[in-house]
Tab-separated table of C-alpha atoms in Angstrom:
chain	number	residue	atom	x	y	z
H	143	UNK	CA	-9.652	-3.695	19.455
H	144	UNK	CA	-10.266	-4.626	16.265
H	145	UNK	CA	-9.441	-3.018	12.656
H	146	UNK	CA	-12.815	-2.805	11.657
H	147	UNK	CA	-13.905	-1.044	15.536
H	148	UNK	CA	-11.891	1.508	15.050
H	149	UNK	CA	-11.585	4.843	13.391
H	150	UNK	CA	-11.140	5.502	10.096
H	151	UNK	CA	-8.669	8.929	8.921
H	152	UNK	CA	-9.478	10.400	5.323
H	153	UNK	CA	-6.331	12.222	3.619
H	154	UNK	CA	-6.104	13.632	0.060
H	155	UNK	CA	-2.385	14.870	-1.508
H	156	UNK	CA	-2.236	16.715	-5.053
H	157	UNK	CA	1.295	17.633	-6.476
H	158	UNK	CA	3.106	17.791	-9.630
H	159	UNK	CA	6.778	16.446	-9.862
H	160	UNK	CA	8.974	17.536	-13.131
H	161	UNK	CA	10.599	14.529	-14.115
H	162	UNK	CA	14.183	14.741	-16.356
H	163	UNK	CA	12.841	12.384	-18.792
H	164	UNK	CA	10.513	11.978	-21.675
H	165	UNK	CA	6.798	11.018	-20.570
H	166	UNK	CA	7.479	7.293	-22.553
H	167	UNK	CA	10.567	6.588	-20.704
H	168	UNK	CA	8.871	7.964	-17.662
H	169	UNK	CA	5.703	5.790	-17.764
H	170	UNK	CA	7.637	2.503	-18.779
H	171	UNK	CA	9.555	3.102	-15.698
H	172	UNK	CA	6.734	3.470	-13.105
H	173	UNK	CA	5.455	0.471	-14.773
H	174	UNK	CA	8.701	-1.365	-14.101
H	175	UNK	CA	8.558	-3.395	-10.928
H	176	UNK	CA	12.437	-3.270	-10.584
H	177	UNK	CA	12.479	0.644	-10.753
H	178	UNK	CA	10.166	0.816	-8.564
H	179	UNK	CA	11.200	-2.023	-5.897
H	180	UNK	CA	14.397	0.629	-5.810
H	181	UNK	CA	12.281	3.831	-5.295
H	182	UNK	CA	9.817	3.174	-3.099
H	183	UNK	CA	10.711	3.852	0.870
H	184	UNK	CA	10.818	0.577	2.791
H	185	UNK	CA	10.435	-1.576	-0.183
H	186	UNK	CA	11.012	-5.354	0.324
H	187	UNK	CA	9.594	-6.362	-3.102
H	188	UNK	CA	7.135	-5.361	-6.131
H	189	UNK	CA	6.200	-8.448	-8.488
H	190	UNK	CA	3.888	-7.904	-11.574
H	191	UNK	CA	0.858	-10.235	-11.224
H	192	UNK	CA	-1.073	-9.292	-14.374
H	193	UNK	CA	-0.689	-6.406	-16.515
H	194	UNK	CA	-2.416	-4.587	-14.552
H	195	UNK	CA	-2.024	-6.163	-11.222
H	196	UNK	CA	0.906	-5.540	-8.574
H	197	UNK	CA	1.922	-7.062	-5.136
H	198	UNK	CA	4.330	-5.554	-3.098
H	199	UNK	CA	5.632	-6.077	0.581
H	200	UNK	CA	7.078	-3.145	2.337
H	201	UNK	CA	8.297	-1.679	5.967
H	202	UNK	CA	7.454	1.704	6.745
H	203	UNK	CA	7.263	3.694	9.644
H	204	UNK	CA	4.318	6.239	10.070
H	205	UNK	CA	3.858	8.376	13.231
H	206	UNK	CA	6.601	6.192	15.117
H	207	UNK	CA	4.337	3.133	13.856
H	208	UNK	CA	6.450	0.728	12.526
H	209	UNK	CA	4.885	-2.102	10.467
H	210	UNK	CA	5.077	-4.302	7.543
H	211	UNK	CA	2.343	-4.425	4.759
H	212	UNK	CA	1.323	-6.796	2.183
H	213	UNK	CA	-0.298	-4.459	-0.289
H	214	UNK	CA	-1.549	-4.713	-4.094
H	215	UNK	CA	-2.174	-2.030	-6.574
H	216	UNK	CA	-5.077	-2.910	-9.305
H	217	UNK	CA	-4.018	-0.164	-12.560
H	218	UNK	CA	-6.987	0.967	-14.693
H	219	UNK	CA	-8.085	3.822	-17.261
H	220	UNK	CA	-4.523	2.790	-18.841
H	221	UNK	CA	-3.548	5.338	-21.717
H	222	UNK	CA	-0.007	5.374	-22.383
H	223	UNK	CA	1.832	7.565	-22.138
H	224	UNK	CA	-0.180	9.797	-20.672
H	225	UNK	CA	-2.404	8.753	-17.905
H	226	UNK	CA	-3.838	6.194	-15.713
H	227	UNK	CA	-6.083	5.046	-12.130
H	228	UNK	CA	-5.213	2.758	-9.542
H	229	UNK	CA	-6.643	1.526	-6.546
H	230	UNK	CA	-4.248	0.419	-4.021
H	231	UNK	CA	-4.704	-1.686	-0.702
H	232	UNK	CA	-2.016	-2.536	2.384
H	233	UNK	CA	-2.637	-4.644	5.063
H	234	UNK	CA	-0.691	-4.774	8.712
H	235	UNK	CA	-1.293	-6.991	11.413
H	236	UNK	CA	-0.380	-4.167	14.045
H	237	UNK	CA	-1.086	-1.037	11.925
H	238	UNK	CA	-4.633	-2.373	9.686
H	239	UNK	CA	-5.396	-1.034	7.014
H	240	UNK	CA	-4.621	1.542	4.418
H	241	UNK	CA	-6.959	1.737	1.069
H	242	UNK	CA	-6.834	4.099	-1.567
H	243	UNK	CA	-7.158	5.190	-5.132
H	244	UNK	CA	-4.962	7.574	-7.986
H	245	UNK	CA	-5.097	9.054	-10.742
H	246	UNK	CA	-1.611	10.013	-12.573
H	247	UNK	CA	-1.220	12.373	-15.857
H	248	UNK	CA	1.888	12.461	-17.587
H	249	UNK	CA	2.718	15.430	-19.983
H	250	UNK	CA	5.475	17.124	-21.624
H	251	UNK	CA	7.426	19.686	-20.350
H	252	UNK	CA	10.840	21.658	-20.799
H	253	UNK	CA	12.462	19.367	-22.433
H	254	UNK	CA	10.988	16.615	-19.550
H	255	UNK	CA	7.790	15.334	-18.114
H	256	UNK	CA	5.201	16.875	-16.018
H	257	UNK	CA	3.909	13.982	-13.459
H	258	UNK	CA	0.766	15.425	-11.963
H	259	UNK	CA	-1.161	13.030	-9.464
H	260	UNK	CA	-3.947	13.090	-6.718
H	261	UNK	CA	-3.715	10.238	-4.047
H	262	UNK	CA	-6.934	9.973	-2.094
H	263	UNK	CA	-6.044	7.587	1.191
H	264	UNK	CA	-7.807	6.182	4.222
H	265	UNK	CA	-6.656	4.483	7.073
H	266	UNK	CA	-7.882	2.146	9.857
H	267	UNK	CA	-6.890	0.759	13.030
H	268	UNK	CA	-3.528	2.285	14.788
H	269	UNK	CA	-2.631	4.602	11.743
H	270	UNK	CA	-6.191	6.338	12.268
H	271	UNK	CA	-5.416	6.905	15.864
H	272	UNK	CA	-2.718	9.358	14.398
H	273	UNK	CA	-5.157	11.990	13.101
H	274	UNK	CA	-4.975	13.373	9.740
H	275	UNK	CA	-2.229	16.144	10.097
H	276	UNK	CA	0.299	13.393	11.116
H	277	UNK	CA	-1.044	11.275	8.497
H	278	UNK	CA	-0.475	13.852	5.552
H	279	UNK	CA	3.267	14.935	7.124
H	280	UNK	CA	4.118	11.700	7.089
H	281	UNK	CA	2.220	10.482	3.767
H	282	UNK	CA	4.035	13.920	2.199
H	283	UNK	CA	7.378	12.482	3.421
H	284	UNK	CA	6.961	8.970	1.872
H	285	UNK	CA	5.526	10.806	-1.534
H	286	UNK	CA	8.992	12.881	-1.420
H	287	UNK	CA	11.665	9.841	-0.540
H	288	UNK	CA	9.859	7.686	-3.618
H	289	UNK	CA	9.970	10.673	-6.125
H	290	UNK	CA	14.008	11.738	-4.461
H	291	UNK	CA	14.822	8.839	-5.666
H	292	UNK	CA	12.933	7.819	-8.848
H	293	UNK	CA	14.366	11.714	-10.187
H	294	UNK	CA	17.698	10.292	-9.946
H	295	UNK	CA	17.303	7.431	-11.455
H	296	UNK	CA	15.521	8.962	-14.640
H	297	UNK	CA	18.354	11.506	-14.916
H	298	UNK	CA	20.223	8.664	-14.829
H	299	UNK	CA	18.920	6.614	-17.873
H	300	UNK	CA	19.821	7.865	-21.706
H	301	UNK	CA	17.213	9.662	-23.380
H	302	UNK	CA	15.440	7.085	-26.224
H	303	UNK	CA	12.804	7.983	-28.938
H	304	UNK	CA	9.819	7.396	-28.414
H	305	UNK	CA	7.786	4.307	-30.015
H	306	UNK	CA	6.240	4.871	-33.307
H	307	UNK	CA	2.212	6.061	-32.966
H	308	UNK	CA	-0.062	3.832	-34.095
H	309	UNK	CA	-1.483	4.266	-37.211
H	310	UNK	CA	-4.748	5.678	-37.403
H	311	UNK	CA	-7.022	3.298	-39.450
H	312	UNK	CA	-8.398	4.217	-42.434
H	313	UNK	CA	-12.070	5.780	-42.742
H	314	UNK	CA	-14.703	4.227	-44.764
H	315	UNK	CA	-16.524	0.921	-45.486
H	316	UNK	CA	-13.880	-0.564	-46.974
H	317	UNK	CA	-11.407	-0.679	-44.255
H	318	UNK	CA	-13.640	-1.207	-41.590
H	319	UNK	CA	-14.510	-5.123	-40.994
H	320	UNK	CA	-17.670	-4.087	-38.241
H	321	UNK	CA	-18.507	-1.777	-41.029
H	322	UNK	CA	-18.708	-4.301	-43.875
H	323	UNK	CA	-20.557	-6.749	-40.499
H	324	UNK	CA	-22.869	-3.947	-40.234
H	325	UNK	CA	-23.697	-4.009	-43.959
H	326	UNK	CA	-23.873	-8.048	-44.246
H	327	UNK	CA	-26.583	-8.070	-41.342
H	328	UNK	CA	-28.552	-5.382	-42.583
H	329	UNK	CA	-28.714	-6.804	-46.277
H	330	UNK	CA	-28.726	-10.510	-44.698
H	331	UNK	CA	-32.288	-9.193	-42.542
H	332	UNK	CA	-33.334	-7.644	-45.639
H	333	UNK	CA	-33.330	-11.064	-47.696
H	334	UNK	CA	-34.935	-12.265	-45.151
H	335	UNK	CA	-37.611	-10.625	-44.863
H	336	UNK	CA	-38.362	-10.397	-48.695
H	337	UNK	CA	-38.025	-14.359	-48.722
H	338	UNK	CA	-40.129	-14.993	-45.906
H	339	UNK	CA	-42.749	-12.049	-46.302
H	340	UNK	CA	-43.104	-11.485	-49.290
């Protein structure tokens, strides 16, 4: 039977992990594709397409499914270092389909970072077959291996000060070039008109 034939199973997983770094360090890392090539269960590689464009092969086993996916994660809403979405997709010949989307908040806490996400999922093909409650176990189990493992490596890593914040720009006409554009138009229509109407 084919992917599209069969079932589809919905999950939905909201945690919080406290991370032993700061929430710079902390987002630079998930952004790394090295870091994560290491963290990630079953990871065969992560390559950065785009800035905000993954690909990433992986092995995993799911239910007793074993399979390999080709997968690619599309990042959006990107606010460092605090937040961002993603959309994710993984494709298996024997296992189908797995689609999805994130969203990820980064904040700081006790001397660390609070890394608060909600992972909405569905899957097709053999992984529906599995119903939902073996779906979330074993989704929960992946979720805990990848953040096992990306804790020790941030405890790991020396503690670095943060980048400077960009500087606000100034207020007023005067430093504002779509301000002074604003102004030319308007006086520019204004000439205009006088010369041509009046």
């Amino acid at each position: 039977m084919s992917c599209k034939a069969r079932k589809e199973t919905a999950m939905r997983i909201a945690d919080a992990q406290w991370i032993p770094s700061t929430p710079h360090q902390t987002w630079d890392a998930l952004m790394d594709p090295a870091v994560l090539q290491k963290c990630l269960p079953g990871c065969v590689k992560v390559e950065r397409r785009t800035p905000t464009e993954y690909g990433l092969s992986l092995h995993a086993s799911v239910g007793g499914v074993e399979a390999g996916y080709e997968g690619e994660v599309l990042l959006s809403e990107l606010n460092p270092p605090h937040s961002c979405s993603l959309a994710f997709e993984g494709k298996s010949q024997t296992a189908c389909l797995a689609i999805g989307t994130a969203q990820i908040t980064l904040t700081p806490k006790d001397e660390g970072t609070r890394l608060a996400y909600t992972v909405a999922a569905m899957a097709g093909g053999t992984l529906s077959q599995l119903g939902e409650p073996v779906l979330m176990k074993a989704g929960g189990k992946l979720v805990e291996k990848f953040f096992g493992a990306f804790i020790d490596y941030m405890a790991k890593q020396p503690r670095t000060a943060p980048p400077p914040e960009p500087e606000e720009p100034e207020h007023g006409l005067a430093s504002s070039r779509w301000s002074w554009l604003a102004v030319a138009v308007v006086v520019l229509a204004i000439l205009g008109y006088h010369t041509l109407y009046k």
